[in-house]
């Protein structure tokens, strides 16, 4: 995505072969695109494109083909390309004209390639006609309506370009937690496996389980004598699209999806969610996306300090430094030491020893703070007074309440979802299919809902009779309608086990002000049938903001209801696209005594796995076992639901 990833790869020190098959294939592809941007003739462009495909799908070893000269016998590799590839692989140098083209192509033109639906041909044309040299230029001429009159364009394609620019901006800024973690954990395990890496950990926002990740930070413990070799080995790992810098203790790279051996796919996605994030264009961007990563190589004895520092957050670090100062000590990424004239690793020689982060906290008379909590949201105070929460864990969960089946827009049947829940080891599962107003999600009629209720009772009886300790709960995800009304007659709602009430008509709710939205939600919550407030803000991460709503007022209202003996719970929607309730407000719900349901909102068997992200965010929001309804057994939950 970023301009940086368009440089030609640097030769491996260990060569020949100086470049891998993938690197050669990718460079040929880039040349084809740059030639097209440059207006080269189509035959030339095509020969590079074909060469890229051919090399990319070779079953033989490229180094051997070059050495034996067989490369020239491959159909589709002419003399020119054959020479270029041979020189690169055996001497480590790219042809001058390749280097020139890379250097001379304006970075802005390459940046524009990231806009969905805008290819090299269009960019060249817009550059020639309107002098467009960057994404910013392109946005300007579109806004000024200068693109739509051009031949081959029009109002519609002009708007599509504008939408694409917006999408690119959103996409380039940060990645969702699930995506960031997939890159991070894959890269981490590759680094951990290198000879000479004694320990390695993910740091930064990924370790703190923030809902979105800016870039990845990894800390590795390496003996000074091994640093240079390990650095080179990291640089030759798969999945590195470009190297931004490599010093003696830090490697900065850009990773792309070639890091995933099994490929990269989004999986089953709710169509409404896909639409909100930008549809197929977004899917494509995700599968050709990149993420920046920094690896710090430090001597093993300072590892814990460096890990703590780069785990952050910055705010937490500031508080930690103050705690050190209060003891007359200085804390940084190298150690915890008396004030000294020395700096860096030399100063570290005077540090108090710490092999683990726990020991660092101990030196400061603090209880160990788990990374999720390091946001300066009260954890330092709690740590000092030994009152940190005992956070929930994935294995403690017994079930989840909000899931879909084929009765509405799910991909799996009731029986399949129940089987899957039992395989996970859950004790119960709640089914809450969509209500009739949500036509796009195939909302089920009252009749179908009650039929599903009957089937569920049958299943429950069969399990009970055969001594299986598992139960389904029969609910509905009711759309919240005009004036905060629910979507089924009261007598229907009274028959089923529970109601998850959620807003789906986003355009209506986004068109109104906070007080009106809040009022309608309060009305809906006061309905005796409403048990759970589903995805409270409707936000889609990196997709759309939620509607305006005073969640503090809502949570306070729910708090009161719970005090009066009613069950009014809030959902922490675990889909990595939502993570809604936000973790900052989970803590508030806990303080107010509003129970939380962590719900995968699964639309398939695989979707149940999203519960994992809900647990991460619940931990980040300070949730303990007693705050989370998922910890109840089905007998306990039945009592709370009064069924
Ligand atoms: P991100 O990448 O935007 O999702 O968020 P982080 O938290 O990963 O931030 P990043 O990558 O800029 O830096 C990683 C950690 O390094 C950060 O959480 C705390 C630490 N750090 C970086 N710069 C500073 C700084 O200027 N002061 C302090 N105290 N810590 C810093
Ligand atoms: Ca980071
Ligand atoms: Zn929903």
CSV table of C-alpha atoms and ligand atoms in Angstrom, one decimal, residues 174 204-206 208 212-215 217 294 309-314 317-318 321, ligand 1:
chain,number,residue,atom,x,y,z
A,174,UNK,CA,-4.9,1.5,11.4
A,204,UNK,CA,2.8,-2.3,21.7
A,205,UNK,CA,-0.9,-1.9,21.2
A,206,UNK,CA,-1.2,-5.5,19.9
A,208,UNK,CA,-2.4,-4.4,25.1
A,212,UNK,CA,-7.1,-1.3,16.4
A,213,UNK,CA,-3.4,-1.5,15.8
A,214,UNK,CA,-1.2,1.3,14.3
A,215,UNK,CA,2.0,-0.8,13.8
A,217,UNK,CA,6.2,-3.9,17.9
A,294,UNK,CA,9.4,-2.9,14.3
A,309,UNK,CA,8.8,0.1,27.7
A,310,UNK,CA,7.5,-0.8,24.2
A,311,UNK,CA,4.4,-2.4,25.5
A,312,UNK,CA,3.3,1.0,26.7
A,313,UNK,CA,1.0,2.7,26.8
A,314,UNK,CA,2.9,5.9,26.8
A,317,UNK,CA,5.0,4.4,31.1
A,318,UNK,CA,4.8,8.0,32.4
A,321,UNK,CA,8.6,6.6,35.5
B,1,LIG,P1,-0.1,2.0,17.9
B,1,LIG,O1,1.1,1.5,17.2
B,1,LIG,O2,-0.5,3.4,17.4
B,1,LIG,O3,-1.3,1.1,17.7
B,1,LIG,O4,0.1,2.2,19.4
B,1,LIG,P2,1.4,1.7,20.3
B,1,LIG,O5,0.9,1.8,21.7
B,1,LIG,O6,1.9,0.4,19.9
B,1,LIG,O7,2.4,2.9,20.1
B,1,LIG,P3,3.8,3.0,19.3
B,1,LIG,O8,3.9,1.9,18.3
B,1,LIG,O9,4.0,4.4,18.9
B,1,LIG,O10,4.9,2.7,20.5
B,1,LIG,C1,4.9,1.5,21.2
B,1,LIG,C2,5.1,1.8,22.7
B,1,LIG,O11,6.4,2.4,22.9
B,1,LIG,C3,4.1,2.8,23.2
B,1,LIG,O12,2.9,2.1,23.6
B,1,LIG,C4,4.9,3.3,24.4
B,1,LIG,C5,6.3,3.3,24.0
B,1,LIG,N1,6.7,4.6,23.5
B,1,LIG,C6,6.8,5.0,22.3
B,1,LIG,N2,7.2,6.4,22.2
B,1,LIG,C7,7.2,6.8,23.5
B,1,LIG,C8,7.4,8.0,24.1
B,1,LIG,O13,7.7,9.0,23.5
B,1,LIG,N3,7.3,8.1,25.5
B,1,LIG,C9,7.0,7.0,26.2
B,1,LIG,N4,6.9,7.1,27.5
B,1,LIG,N5,6.8,5.8,25.7
B,1,LIG,C10,6.8,5.7,24.3
